[in-house]
XYZ file of C-alpha atoms in Angstrom:
108
model
C 2.015 -0.864 -5.469
C 4.262 0.338 -8.196
C 4.711 3.948 -9.154
C 3.120 4.526 -12.497
C 5.043 5.581 -15.558
C 1.608 6.389 -17.021
C 1.939 3.847 -19.822
C 1.328 0.908 -17.497
C -1.818 2.463 -16.014
C -3.100 3.321 -19.480
C -2.639 -0.276 -20.612
C -4.472 -1.855 -17.685
C -8.209 -2.218 -18.031
C -10.253 -0.045 -15.724
C -10.083 -1.322 -12.160
C -13.068 0.850 -11.260
C -15.126 -0.472 -14.152
C -14.316 -4.078 -13.240
C -15.096 -3.413 -9.575
C -18.444 -1.865 -10.424
C -19.260 -4.751 -12.766
C -18.477 -7.179 -9.932
C -20.767 -5.225 -7.605
C -18.034 -4.559 -5.048
C -17.289 -1.514 -2.949
C -13.727 -0.245 -2.736
C -13.601 -1.533 0.839
C -14.774 -5.026 -0.131
C -12.380 -5.247 -3.084
C -9.513 -4.188 -0.828
C -10.484 -6.850 1.702
C -10.759 -9.599 -0.916
C -7.503 -8.614 -2.622
C -5.623 -8.265 0.676
C -4.679 -4.631 0.148
C -5.658 -1.295 1.641
C -8.588 0.749 0.406
C -6.044 3.448 -0.433
C -4.380 1.040 -2.875
C -7.700 0.434 -4.631
C -8.350 4.184 -4.822
C -4.892 4.803 -6.314
C -5.311 1.963 -8.839
C -8.669 3.303 -9.913
C -7.258 6.798 -10.317
C -4.350 5.455 -12.384
C -1.754 6.909 -10.000
C -0.107 3.525 -9.499
C -0.504 -0.023 -10.747
C -0.536 -3.167 -8.623
C 2.596 -5.226 -8.152
C 2.482 -8.473 -10.081
C 1.815 -10.352 -6.826
C -1.141 -8.042 -6.103
C -2.526 -8.397 -9.608
C -3.384 -12.060 -9.168
C -5.284 -11.319 -5.943
C -7.014 -8.391 -7.639
C -8.142 -10.513 -10.586
C -9.363 -13.254 -8.248
C -11.295 -10.730 -6.155
C -12.898 -9.337 -9.307
C -13.696 -12.865 -10.575
C -11.788 -12.142 -13.775
C -10.739 -15.271 -15.624
C -10.308 -16.726 -19.083
C -9.522 -14.400 -21.961
C -10.218 -11.286 -19.913
C -7.637 -12.390 -17.329
C -5.107 -12.980 -20.119
C -5.804 -9.470 -21.433
C -5.113 -7.947 -17.996
C -1.898 -9.957 -17.607
C -0.688 -9.012 -21.104
C -1.426 -5.346 -20.473
C 0.381 -5.518 -17.155
C 3.419 -7.245 -18.677
C 3.593 -4.654 -21.449
C 4.042 -1.846 -18.934
C 6.145 -3.510 -16.224
C 9.725 -4.611 -15.731
C 10.090 -8.333 -14.931
C 12.552 -7.782 -12.079
C 10.315 -5.406 -10.112
C 10.135 -6.051 -6.357
C 6.988 -7.938 -5.416
C 7.151 -8.252 -1.657
C 4.772 -5.596 -0.337
C 1.920 -6.746 1.844
C 2.818 -10.450 1.722
C 1.738 -11.046 5.323
C -1.660 -9.506 4.718
C -2.196 -11.587 1.578
C -1.192 -14.762 3.412
C -3.710 -13.921 6.125
C -6.441 -13.449 3.517
C -5.595 -16.775 1.872
C -5.592 -18.502 5.242
C -8.976 -16.997 6.122
C -10.445 -17.951 2.746
C -9.320 -21.549 3.146
C -10.445 -21.814 6.796
C -7.004 -22.906 7.983
C -6.000 -21.794 11.454
C -2.494 -20.679 12.394
C -2.099 -23.881 14.429
C -2.828 -26.016 11.387
C -0.023 -24.388 9.412
């Protein structure tokens, strides 16, 4: 998560609205995106914005693609610095990807 400078959160489309449209609970979105429920709550409240690495997982979990995905990415880029650290929660996201693909640790 990145601390919000308020402009970035204002530029991002509503995470809550997209979650509701997708029919997901905060818990399920967190699970699918590989983040904590607290992260989802903070994104929805506009207190913080996802790291760029989290944004892709978030958009996938919300089934956002095409022009809408481009809009989210443009809005994110408009409010973020390109050199921002993107390493939080990598292990958890790798676990989620592994589980989604059905690959066991031994197969890696």
